[in-house]
Every structure is written in structure tokens, then in C-alpha cells.
Amino acid sequence: MKLITILTSLIIAFTLAACSNNGSQPSADEQPSSTKNNTVESELKTESSEQTAPVGAMSNTVATFTPDPKQQQTIYLWEEGYMPSVTEYTENTGNYADDPEFRPNLISVPVSSGTDIKGAVLINSGGGFQFRVNQNDGFPVAEELSALGYQSFVVNYRLRPYTQEEGALDLARAVRFVRANAEEYGVEENDIAVLGFSAGGILSGEMLLNFDGNVNGTTLDSDYVPDELDQVSADASAAGMIYSFYGRLSVASTDVEKFRASDLPPTYFSYGTEDPFVGEFEENIEALLQADVPVESYVLEGMPHGYGADGGWISHYDRWLTGIFEEM
């Protein structure tokens, strides 16, 4: 197994990673693989003076942005200083991946030219809520899905010291943006899926359990003033848990009544038999089935945590998701 996959597995499993970057520009770990040296050192260190946001990107917010489905674009999810928050974060002492000036964003990976568009997938990389392993999870998967006909978006959600709930609001905002611009992206407004890896899947589950529909930032931050985009539903028609589950970091939920009350969408699971969280996945799946949530599982024999785009699961997920969207 590649060294980076092994290292990623250990870091996520024990939540020991901490890294730093330079401010609010999308950092090296937020860029596609073609723009970054693929080494272990560059996976863990996000500092790079060469990686900058596209020209004019600081004004590329969801409130003012005009999508171009033919180009990769970076879109900031909140106006500067406007995002709902309960965490006061003003100084990075070296313990966090993002500086206080970081602005949550999503990066589009368009459908390949000449390929029929099937829908949209919002991708949330893992990293133990300490960092985002976009080079292992996000962009390789986004590139494969875009080749299969999915408008793909890599979501750069808030990490620690922010809470899981604050990060979930970032994802909800991203879903709202894609739904509001479904016509521009060539998708039906209900053909939207969220897909998460490890901590990114937990984040996706948090959003689907507690921050979907018309729930907005006032749920956490009473000073937040909802805007026009908050009137758009954050519902997703499908969820993907890749070596992940609904719950908290390292602990899967088995709350059948909560699952049933949350009206969760059909959920896809993929995990390896050598993952240290196999028991958590299985218990989570059993609870979802008891709550009458449709579940599809793709188990990879001998695979560990953190396999990213490897293992052949993407083609299986594509067939499953195509069927879900066709039923909408």
C-alpha cells in the first residue's frame, strides 16, 4: 500500500495530525493533484507560496458568483466575516491547519466535455477534522466522477478549532449553492448527492441529520442574519459514506429513532475489512436498516482505512447513484 495511504490511515484513526497554512487563499491541500507535488511531506504541510486563489477569487462568493460549468472554479461559501460561528478563533498558535482568515469554499470539477451529465456530487475529504486530505480523497474521486458524468465539487469545510456543527453548515451552504444553480450546471435540482470520506462522511451525516432542509445558521449563531440562499433547501437525495458513518469522530451512532425522524436519504457505504472501524460501520448500517433507511454496502476484502479512489468502488457507486437519481 502506498505510504501516503498508510500514513493517512494512522493519522485519521488516532486523530494526531496538526498542520498549518498561510491565510484565506485556498491552500495546497485544496488544489487538484495536477497542481501539487504528490509526496508525503506535501500532504501534511499545506504551506505553499505558489498556490493562490484564481484572479478575483476573493469576490467569488455564492451570493454574487456566476457559475461556468465548463471551467474549474473556486467559490467562497460565505461573505467575509459573515459566516455563522460559535467558535472564537483569532490566532493560530501552530495547532491548526487553517489560519483564522480561512474562508470555507468549494472547488468545482466539471463534467468532461462530451459526457452526458447525470447529477452533482459534493465531496468532503477526511482528515480527522484536523486537515483535509484532498489529494487522497477529494480530487482523485472528483476527477473520476466528473468523467462519469457528475458535476463534482470538493468542499473545503471548517476544521478544528471549529466544531463539527459549524463545518456541517458549510456543507449545507454548498448544497444550497449547487441547488440554486442547478440549471447552470445542467442538473436536476434534486439530483444532488453528498459524499464523505472518514471525517468528511461524519460531517456529511451531521448535515443530513441536523442541518438539511431549511435549517440555517441561526440554529447555532443567534447573531447570524439569513440571506436569500438560506431559503433554498439543503436536502440531498443520496449520501455516501466511504470508510465513514453517521456519528462522531471514531464513534458511530446507533440511534434508530433519530435516523428515522431525520428522513435520511439512501446511503451508500464502502469500507475495507482491514479498517479498524469495521465494527462501527456494521453497527451503523444495522441501525439505519432498522430505521428503514435504504442502504447499499460495498465491502473491500483486505483494504485498510484511507484507500481514496482505489478499490473499484467508484464504478459500483456510479451504478447505485444513477439508479437513485433515475427514481427521483
mmCIF file of C-alpha atoms in Angstrom:
data_model
loop_
_atom_site.group_PDB
_atom_site.id
_atom_site.type_symbol
_atom_site.label_atom_id
_atom_site.label_comp_id
_atom_site.label_asym_id
_atom_site.label_seq_id
_atom_site.Cartn_x
_atom_site.Cartn_y
_atom_site.Cartn_z
ATOM 1 C CA MET A 1 0.000 0.000 0.000
ATOM 2 C CA LYS A 2 1.210 3.476 -0.818
ATOM 3 C CA LEU A 3 2.957 5.215 2.063
ATOM 4 C CA ILE A 4 0.538 8.118 1.972
ATOM 5 C CA THR A 5 -2.464 5.776 2.364
ATOM 6 C CA ILE A 6 -0.891 4.076 5.363
ATOM 7 C CA LEU A 7 0.060 7.402 6.915
ATOM 8 C CA THR A 8 -3.395 8.827 6.305
ATOM 9 C CA SER A 9 -4.984 5.778 7.934
ATOM 10 C CA LEU A 10 -2.894 6.103 11.068
ATOM 11 C CA ILE A 11 -3.408 9.840 11.393
ATOM 12 C CA ILE A 12 -7.164 9.653 10.937
ATOM 13 C CA ALA A 13 -7.559 6.634 13.196
ATOM 14 C CA PHE A 14 -5.750 8.239 16.120
ATOM 15 C CA THR A 15 -6.547 11.909 15.330
ATOM 16 C CA LEU A 16 -2.976 13.027 15.818
ATOM 17 C CA ALA A 17 -2.432 15.354 12.881
ATOM 18 C CA ALA A 18 -1.887 19.098 13.091
ATOM 19 C CA CYS A 19 -0.660 21.340 10.311
ATOM 20 C CA SER A 20 -0.674 24.999 9.245
ATOM 21 C CA ASN A 21 -1.116 27.137 6.122
ATOM 22 C CA ASN A 22 -0.984 30.735 5.018
ATOM 23 C CA GLY A 23 -4.290 32.548 5.345
ATOM 24 C CA SER A 24 -7.525 32.674 3.450
ATOM 25 C CA GLN A 25 -6.357 31.647 -0.009
ATOM 26 C CA PRO A 26 -7.213 28.043 -0.947
ATOM 27 C CA SER A 27 -4.052 26.260 0.145
ATOM 28 C CA ALA A 28 -2.028 23.496 -1.462
ATOM 29 C CA ASP A 29 -4.176 20.754 0.039
ATOM 30 C CA GLU A 30 -7.221 22.392 -1.554
ATOM 31 C CA GLN A 31 -5.934 22.166 -5.127
ATOM 32 C CA PRO A 32 -6.235 19.363 -7.709
ATOM 33 C CA SER A 33 -3.462 16.769 -7.873
ATOM 34 C CA SER A 34 -2.105 18.250 -11.075
ATOM 35 C CA THR A 35 -1.058 21.406 -9.217
ATOM 36 C CA LYS A 36 0.768 19.880 -6.296
ATOM 37 C CA ASN A 37 3.781 17.638 -5.736
ATOM 38 C CA ASN A 38 2.377 14.292 -4.620
ATOM 39 C CA THR A 39 4.654 13.461 -1.678
ATOM 40 C CA VAL A 40 4.040 12.624 1.961
ATOM 41 C CA GLU A 41 5.576 15.927 3.019
ATOM 42 C CA SER A 42 3.296 17.961 0.768
ATOM 43 C CA GLU A 43 0.243 16.041 2.013
ATOM 44 C CA LEU A 44 0.943 17.083 5.589
ATOM 45 C CA LYS A 45 2.314 20.594 5.041
ATOM 46 C CA THR A 46 -0.138 22.968 3.410
ATOM 47 C CA GLU A 47 2.264 25.897 3.195
ATOM 48 C CA SER A 48 2.990 26.947 -0.378
ATOM 49 C CA SER A 49 3.754 30.403 -1.714
ATOM 50 C CA GLU A 50 2.997 29.161 -5.236
ATOM 51 C CA GLN A 51 -0.626 28.162 -4.585
ATOM 52 C CA THR A 52 -3.013 31.074 -4.838
ATOM 53 C CA ALA A 53 -6.697 31.545 -5.491
ATOM 54 C CA PRO A 54 -7.794 32.366 -9.049
ATOM 55 C CA VAL A 55 -7.784 36.012 -10.074
ATOM 56 C CA GLY A 56 -10.757 37.730 -8.455
ATOM 57 C CA ALA A 57 -11.461 34.718 -6.251
ATOM 58 C CA MET A 58 -11.927 36.774 -3.104
ATOM 59 C CA SER A 59 -15.119 38.161 -4.689
ATOM 60 C CA ASN A 60 -16.238 34.709 -5.826
ATOM 61 C CA THR A 61 -18.886 34.208 -3.158
ATOM 62 C CA VAL A 62 -22.068 32.212 -3.519
ATOM 63 C CA ALA A 63 -24.108 35.420 -3.289
ATOM 64 C CA THR A 64 -22.515 37.081 -6.312
ATOM 65 C CA PHE A 65 -20.894 34.292 -8.305
ATOM 66 C CA THR A 66 -21.762 33.332 -11.887
ATOM 67 C CA PRO A 67 -21.050 29.624 -12.461
ATOM 68 C CA ASP A 68 -19.221 28.457 -15.569
ATOM 69 C CA PRO A 69 -19.807 24.690 -15.756
ATOM 70 C CA LYS A 70 -17.007 24.280 -18.290
ATOM 71 C CA GLN A 71 -14.254 25.586 -16.015
ATOM 72 C CA GLN A 72 -12.854 24.659 -12.636
ATOM 73 C CA GLN A 73 -13.802 27.440 -10.245
ATOM 74 C CA THR A 74 -13.332 28.305 -6.584
ATOM 75 C CA ILE A 75 -16.424 29.659 -4.804
ATOM 76 C CA TYR A 76 -16.386 31.057 -1.265
ATOM 77 C CA LEU A 77 -19.373 29.917 0.769
ATOM 78 C CA TRP A 78 -19.801 32.966 2.983
ATOM 79 C CA GLU A 79 -19.259 36.671 2.645
ATOM 80 C CA GLU A 80 -16.134 37.728 4.522
ATOM 81 C CA GLY A 81 -16.889 37.991 8.241
ATOM 82 C CA TYR A 82 -20.449 36.769 7.723
ATOM 83 C CA MET A 83 -20.360 33.014 8.357
ATOM 84 C CA PRO A 84 -22.337 31.706 11.362
ATOM 85 C CA SER A 85 -19.972 30.714 14.125
ATOM 86 C CA VAL A 86 -19.857 29.932 17.829
ATOM 87 C CA THR A 87 -16.079 29.494 17.919
ATOM 88 C CA GLU A 88 -13.827 32.477 18.555
ATOM 89 C CA TYR A 89 -10.651 31.854 16.571
ATOM 90 C CA THR A 90 -8.283 34.793 16.215
ATOM 91 C CA GLU A 91 -4.754 33.364 16.333
ATOM 92 C CA ASN A 92 -3.110 30.212 15.013
ATOM 93 C CA THR A 93 -0.522 29.038 17.513
ATOM 94 C CA GLY A 94 0.581 26.274 15.151
ATOM 95 C CA ASN A 95 -2.033 23.750 16.219
ATOM 96 C CA TYR A 96 -4.434 24.204 13.320
ATOM 97 C CA ALA A 97 -4.329 23.604 9.571
ATOM 98 C CA ASP A 98 -6.146 26.806 8.673
ATOM 99 C CA ASP A 99 -5.411 30.320 9.853
ATOM 100 C CA PRO A 100 -8.271 32.423 11.281
ATOM 101 C CA GLU A 101 -8.637 34.163 7.901
ATOM 102 C CA PHE A 102 -9.571 30.901 6.154
ATOM 103 C CA ARG A 103 -12.869 31.105 4.276
ATOM 104 C CA PRO A 104 -14.789 27.871 3.574
ATOM 105 C CA ASN A 105 -15.125 27.242 -0.131
ATOM 106 C CA LEU A 106 -15.923 24.678 -2.770
ATOM 107 C CA ILE A 107 -13.953 23.908 -5.912
ATOM 108 C CA SER A 108 -15.803 22.663 -8.964
ATOM 109 C CA VAL A 109 -14.513 19.806 -11.101
ATOM 110 C CA PRO A 110 -16.670 19.965 -14.258
ATOM 111 C CA VAL A 111 -18.052 17.061 -16.237
ATOM 112 C CA SER A 112 -15.770 16.114 -19.089
ATOM 113 C CA SER A 113 -16.637 17.636 -22.445
ATOM 114 C CA GLY A 114 -18.972 15.447 -24.483
ATOM 115 C CA THR A 115 -20.164 13.468 -21.449
ATOM 116 C CA ASP A 116 -23.839 13.403 -20.525
ATOM 117 C CA ILE A 117 -24.490 14.992 -17.134
ATOM 118 C CA LYS A 118 -26.099 12.684 -14.564
ATOM 119 C CA GLY A 119 -26.189 14.911 -11.487
ATOM 120 C CA ALA A 120 -23.998 16.610 -8.883
ATOM 121 C CA VAL A 121 -21.842 15.225 -6.074
ATOM 122 C CA LEU A 122 -20.383 17.295 -3.230
ATOM 123 C CA ILE A 123 -17.229 15.644 -1.897
ATOM 124 C CA ASN A 124 -15.900 16.015 1.647
ATOM 125 C CA SER A 125 -12.410 14.672 2.287
ATOM 126 C CA GLY A 126 -11.298 13.058 5.517
ATOM 127 C CA GLY A 127 -8.556 14.103 7.894
ATOM 128 C CA GLY A 128 -9.877 13.709 11.434
ATOM 129 C CA PHE A 129 -11.224 17.290 11.382
ATOM 130 C CA GLN A 130 -7.538 18.308 11.675
ATOM 131 C CA PHE A 131 -6.902 18.751 7.954
ATOM 132 C CA ARG A 132 -8.375 17.797 4.550
ATOM 133 C CA VAL A 133 -6.656 15.031 2.584
ATOM 134 C CA ASN A 134 -7.943 16.295 -0.751
ATOM 135 C CA GLN A 135 -5.038 14.729 -2.632
ATOM 136 C CA ASN A 136 -6.045 11.262 -1.447
ATOM 137 C CA ASP A 137 -9.825 11.600 -1.233
ATOM 138 C CA GLY A 138 -11.216 14.730 -2.817
ATOM 139 C CA PHE A 139 -9.690 15.476 -6.188
ATOM 140 C CA PRO A 140 -8.896 11.936 -7.428
ATOM 141 C CA VAL A 141 -12.507 10.945 -6.758
ATOM 142 C CA ALA A 142 -13.893 14.196 -8.192
ATOM 143 C CA GLU A 143 -11.945 13.680 -11.401
ATOM 144 C CA GLU A 144 -13.234 10.119 -11.809
ATOM 145 C CA LEU A 145 -16.811 11.101 -11.063
ATOM 146 C CA SER A 146 -16.699 14.028 -13.476
ATOM 147 C CA ALA A 147 -15.539 11.636 -16.196
ATOM 148 C CA LEU A 148 -18.616 9.526 -15.422
ATOM 149 C CA GLY A 149 -20.995 12.472 -15.793
ATOM 150 C CA TYR A 150 -21.229 14.084 -12.361
ATOM 151 C CA GLN A 151 -20.671 17.771 -11.758
ATOM 152 C CA SER A 152 -18.304 17.358 -8.823
ATOM 153 C CA PHE A 153 -17.475 19.813 -6.053
ATOM 154 C CA VAL A 154 -14.756 19.456 -3.427
ATOM 155 C CA VAL A 155 -15.927 21.174 -0.228
ATOM 156 C CA ASN A 156 -13.283 22.820 1.941
ATOM 157 C CA TYR A 157 -15.206 22.941 5.192
ATOM 158 C CA ARG A 158 -14.095 24.378 8.521
ATOM 159 C CA LEU A 159 -11.686 22.295 10.608
ATOM 160 C CA ARG A 160 -10.693 22.467 14.264
ATOM 161 C CA PRO A 161 -10.886 24.600 16.335
ATOM 162 C CA TYR A 162 -14.336 24.926 14.730
ATOM 163 C CA THR A 163 -16.933 22.338 15.659
ATOM 164 C CA GLN A 164 -18.425 19.545 13.593
ATOM 165 C CA GLU A 165 -21.670 21.523 13.546
ATOM 166 C CA GLU A 166 -20.016 24.641 12.102
ATOM 167 C CA GLY A 167 -18.417 22.547 9.360
ATOM 168 C CA ALA A 168 -21.806 20.984 8.607
ATOM 169 C CA LEU A 169 -23.224 24.464 7.997
ATOM 170 C CA ASP A 170 -20.509 24.960 5.365
ATOM 171 C CA LEU A 171 -21.634 21.809 3.570
ATOM 172 C CA ALA A 172 -25.289 22.821 3.807
ATOM 173 C CA ARG A 173 -24.368 26.168 2.249
ATOM 174 C CA ALA A 174 -22.576 24.366 -0.576
ATOM 175 C CA VAL A 175 -25.614 22.169 -1.264
ATOM 176 C CA ARG A 176 -27.814 25.248 -1.384
ATOM 177 C CA PHE A 177 -25.485 26.898 -3.885
ATOM 178 C CA VAL A 178 -25.483 23.888 -6.204
ATOM 179 C CA ARG A 179 -29.271 23.524 -5.992
ATOM 180 C CA ALA A 180 -29.782 27.247 -6.643
ATOM 181 C CA ASN A 181 -27.582 26.962 -9.745
ATOM 182 C CA ALA A 182 -28.739 23.525 -10.898
ATOM 183 C CA GLU A 183 -29.865 24.809 -14.276
ATOM 184 C CA GLU A 184 -26.486 26.431 -14.957
ATOM 185 C CA TYR A 185 -24.721 23.176 -14.053
ATOM 186 C CA GLY A 186 -27.090 21.137 -16.213
ATOM 187 C CA VAL A 187 -28.519 19.012 -13.395
ATOM 188 C CA GLU A 188 -31.980 18.464 -11.979
ATOM 189 C CA GLU A 189 -32.273 20.304 -8.657
ATOM 190 C CA ASN A 190 -32.968 17.073 -6.762
ATOM 191 C CA ASP A 191 -30.103 15.133 -8.354
ATOM 192 C CA ILE A 192 -27.618 16.194 -5.681
ATOM 193 C CA ALA A 193 -25.589 13.787 -3.540
ATOM 194 C CA VAL A 194 -23.160 14.308 -0.673
ATOM 195 C CA LEU A 195 -20.161 12.004 -0.415
ATOM 196 C CA GLY A 196 -17.743 11.904 2.504
ATOM 197 C CA PHE A 197 -14.570 10.101 3.486
ATOM 198 C CA SER A 198 -13.851 9.291 7.138
ATOM 199 C CA ALA A 199 -14.330 12.611 8.999
ATOM 200 C CA GLY A 200 -15.830 14.065 5.810
ATOM 201 C CA GLY A 201 -18.537 11.399 5.928
ATOM 202 C CA ILE A 202 -19.208 12.150 9.584
ATOM 203 C CA LEU A 203 -19.547 15.814 8.597
ATOM 204 C CA SER A 204 -21.978 14.852 5.813
ATOM 205 C CA GLY A 205 -24.012 12.859 8.300
ATOM 206 C CA GLU A 206 -24.107 15.787 10.723
ATOM 207 C CA MET A 207 -25.524 17.974 7.978
ATOM 208 C CA LEU A 208 -28.137 15.415 6.922
ATOM 209 C CA LEU A 209 -29.198 14.706 10.499
ATOM 210 C CA ASN A 210 -29.373 18.267 11.793
ATOM 211 C CA PHE A 211 -28.785 20.982 9.156
ATOM 212 C CA ASP A 212 -30.592 19.967 5.976
ATOM 213 C CA GLY A 213 -33.835 21.373 4.584
ATOM 214 C CA ASN A 214 -34.332 24.987 5.597
ATOM 215 C CA VAL A 215 -32.295 24.861 8.807
ATOM 216 C CA ASN A 216 -29.872 27.802 8.726
ATOM 217 C CA GLY A 217 -27.038 29.336 10.719
ATOM 218 C CA THR A 218 -29.312 30.852 13.354
ATOM 219 C CA THR A 219 -29.557 27.360 14.847
ATOM 220 C CA LEU A 220 -26.014 27.830 16.152
ATOM 221 C CA ASP A 221 -25.401 31.563 15.957
ATOM 222 C CA SER A 222 -28.251 33.841 17.040
ATOM 223 C CA ASP A 223 -26.449 36.837 15.506
ATOM 224 C CA TYR A 224 -26.466 35.314 12.026
ATOM 225 C CA VAL A 225 -28.860 37.004 9.595
ATOM 226 C CA PRO A 226 -30.214 34.578 6.955
ATOM 227 C CA ASP A 227 -29.916 35.645 3.350
ATOM 228 C CA GLU A 228 -31.688 34.690 0.143
ATOM 229 C CA LEU A 229 -29.652 31.499 -0.295
ATOM 230 C CA ASP A 230 -30.845 30.260 3.112
ATOM 231 C CA GLN A 231 -34.309 29.936 1.601
ATOM 232 C CA VAL A 232 -33.027 27.163 -0.688
ATOM 233 C CA SER A 233 -33.242 23.611 0.642
ATOM 234 C CA ALA A 234 -30.043 21.879 1.752
ATOM 235 C CA ASP A 235 -31.579 18.421 1.239
ATOM 236 C CA ALA A 236 -29.553 15.779 -0.593
ATOM 237 C CA SER A 237 -31.053 12.818 -2.410
ATOM 238 C CA ALA A 238 -28.216 10.422 -1.608
ATOM 239 C CA ALA A 239 -25.431 10.081 0.935
ATOM 240 C CA GLY A 240 -22.097 8.322 0.534
ATOM 241 C CA MET A 241 -20.063 7.056 3.490
ATOM 242 C CA ILE A 242 -16.617 5.946 2.333
ATOM 243 C CA TYR A 243 -14.872 4.367 5.336
ATOM 244 C CA SER A 244 -17.226 6.521 7.389
ATOM 245 C CA PHE A 245 -20.552 6.565 9.233
ATOM 246 C CA TYR A 246 -23.200 8.751 10.843
ATOM 247 C CA GLY A 247 -21.936 9.767 14.287
ATOM 248 C CA ARG A 248 -18.992 11.479 15.949
ATOM 249 C CA LEU A 249 -15.280 11.062 15.352
ATOM 250 C CA SER A 250 -14.424 7.362 15.934
ATOM 251 C CA VAL A 251 -17.900 6.570 17.309
ATOM 252 C CA ALA A 252 -20.802 5.566 15.063
ATOM 253 C CA SER A 253 -24.362 6.396 16.037
ATOM 254 C CA THR A 254 -26.889 3.606 16.535
ATOM 255 C CA ASP A 255 -29.791 5.958 17.313
ATOM 256 C CA VAL A 256 -32.558 4.307 15.299
ATOM 257 C CA GLU A 257 -35.211 6.833 16.321
ATOM 258 C CA LYS A 258 -33.003 9.788 15.320
ATOM 259 C CA PHE A 259 -32.279 8.170 11.968
ATOM 260 C CA ARG A 260 -35.969 7.556 11.350
ATOM 261 C CA ALA A 261 -37.003 11.072 12.411
ATOM 262 C CA SER A 262 -34.335 12.688 10.213
ATOM 263 C CA ASP A 263 -35.747 11.219 6.993
ATOM 264 C CA LEU A 264 -32.279 10.281 5.774
ATOM 265 C CA PRO A 265 -31.700 9.672 2.066
ATOM 266 C CA PRO A 266 -30.495 6.326 0.660
ATOM 267 C CA THR A 267 -26.947 5.830 1.898
ATOM 268 C CA TYR A 268 -24.005 4.103 0.236
ATOM 269 C CA PHE A 269 -21.219 2.533 2.309
ATOM 270 C CA SER A 270 -17.809 1.348 1.191
ATOM 271 C CA TYR A 271 -15.127 0.146 3.589
ATOM 272 C CA GLY A 272 -12.307 -2.361 3.836
ATOM 273 C CA THR A 273 -12.178 -5.434 6.032
ATOM 274 C CA GLU A 274 -8.834 -4.260 7.492
ATOM 275 C CA ASP A 275 -10.259 -0.938 8.643
ATOM 276 C CA PRO A 276 -10.068 -0.515 12.444
ATOM 277 C CA PHE A 277 -13.652 0.796 12.388
ATOM 278 C CA VAL A 278 -15.317 -2.202 10.708
ATOM 279 C CA GLY A 279 -17.459 -2.815 13.789
ATOM 280 C CA GLU A 280 -18.617 0.800 13.804
ATOM 281 C CA PHE A 281 -19.621 0.609 10.135
ATOM 282 C CA GLU A 282 -21.582 -2.590 10.671
ATOM 283 C CA GLU A 283 -23.437 -1.291 13.727
ATOM 284 C CA ASN A 284 -24.256 1.962 11.931
ATOM 285 C CA ILE A 285 -25.613 0.105 8.911
ATOM 286 C CA GLU A 286 -27.739 -2.178 11.087
ATOM 287 C CA ALA A 287 -29.271 0.809 12.898
ATOM 288 C CA LEU A 288 -30.033 2.531 9.584
ATOM 289 C CA LEU A 289 -31.758 -0.585 8.273
ATOM 290 C CA GLN A 290 -33.853 -0.759 11.439
ATOM 291 C CA ALA A 291 -34.852 2.860 10.735
ATOM 292 C CA ASP A 292 -35.906 1.847 7.203
ATOM 293 C CA VAL A 293 -33.150 3.875 5.535
ATOM 294 C CA PRO A 294 -32.174 2.249 2.210
ATOM 295 C CA VAL A 295 -28.530 1.141 2.412
ATOM 296 C CA GLU A 296 -26.088 -0.177 -0.168
ATOM 297 C CA SER A 297 -22.768 -1.663 1.001
ATOM 298 C CA TYR A 298 -19.597 -2.403 -0.945
ATOM 299 C CA VAL A 299 -17.039 -4.150 1.244
ATOM 300 C CA LEU A 300 -13.435 -4.420 0.040
ATOM 301 C CA GLU A 301 -11.622 -7.519 1.232
ATOM 302 C CA GLY A 302 -8.223 -6.770 2.758
ATOM 303 C CA MET A 303 -8.430 -2.989 2.297
ATOM 304 C CA PRO A 304 -7.465 -0.613 5.170
ATOM 305 C CA HIS A 305 -8.763 2.814 6.094
ATOM 306 C CA GLY A 306 -7.972 5.619 3.659
ATOM 307 C CA TYR A 307 -7.902 3.975 0.209
ATOM 308 C CA GLY A 308 -9.341 7.014 -1.543
ATOM 309 C CA ALA A 309 -10.241 6.359 -5.168
ATOM 310 C CA ASP A 310 -8.744 2.842 -5.131
ATOM 311 C CA GLY A 311 -10.574 -0.454 -4.760
ATOM 312 C CA GLY A 312 -13.062 -0.267 -7.638
ATOM 313 C CA TRP A 313 -15.865 1.167 -5.532
ATOM 314 C CA ILE A 314 -16.424 4.215 -7.761
ATOM 315 C CA SER A 315 -17.950 2.249 -10.642
ATOM 316 C CA HIS A 316 -20.225 0.436 -8.180
ATOM 317 C CA TYR A 317 -21.204 3.767 -6.580
ATOM 318 C CA ASP A 318 -21.882 5.221 -10.036
ATOM 319 C CA ARG A 319 -24.360 2.452 -10.858
ATOM 320 C CA TRP A 320 -26.066 2.846 -7.493
ATOM 321 C CA LEU A 321 -26.269 6.648 -7.684
ATOM 322 C CA THR A 322 -27.536 6.553 -11.273
ATOM 323 C CA GLY A 323 -30.401 4.373 -10.071
ATOM 324 C CA ILE A 324 -31.180 6.725 -7.180
ATOM 325 C CA PHE A 325 -31.307 9.754 -9.466
ATOM 326 C CA GLU A 326 -33.459 7.929 -12.020
ATOM 327 C CA GLU A 327 -36.036 7.268 -9.304
ATOM 328 C CA MET A 328 -36.271 10.960 -8.329
#
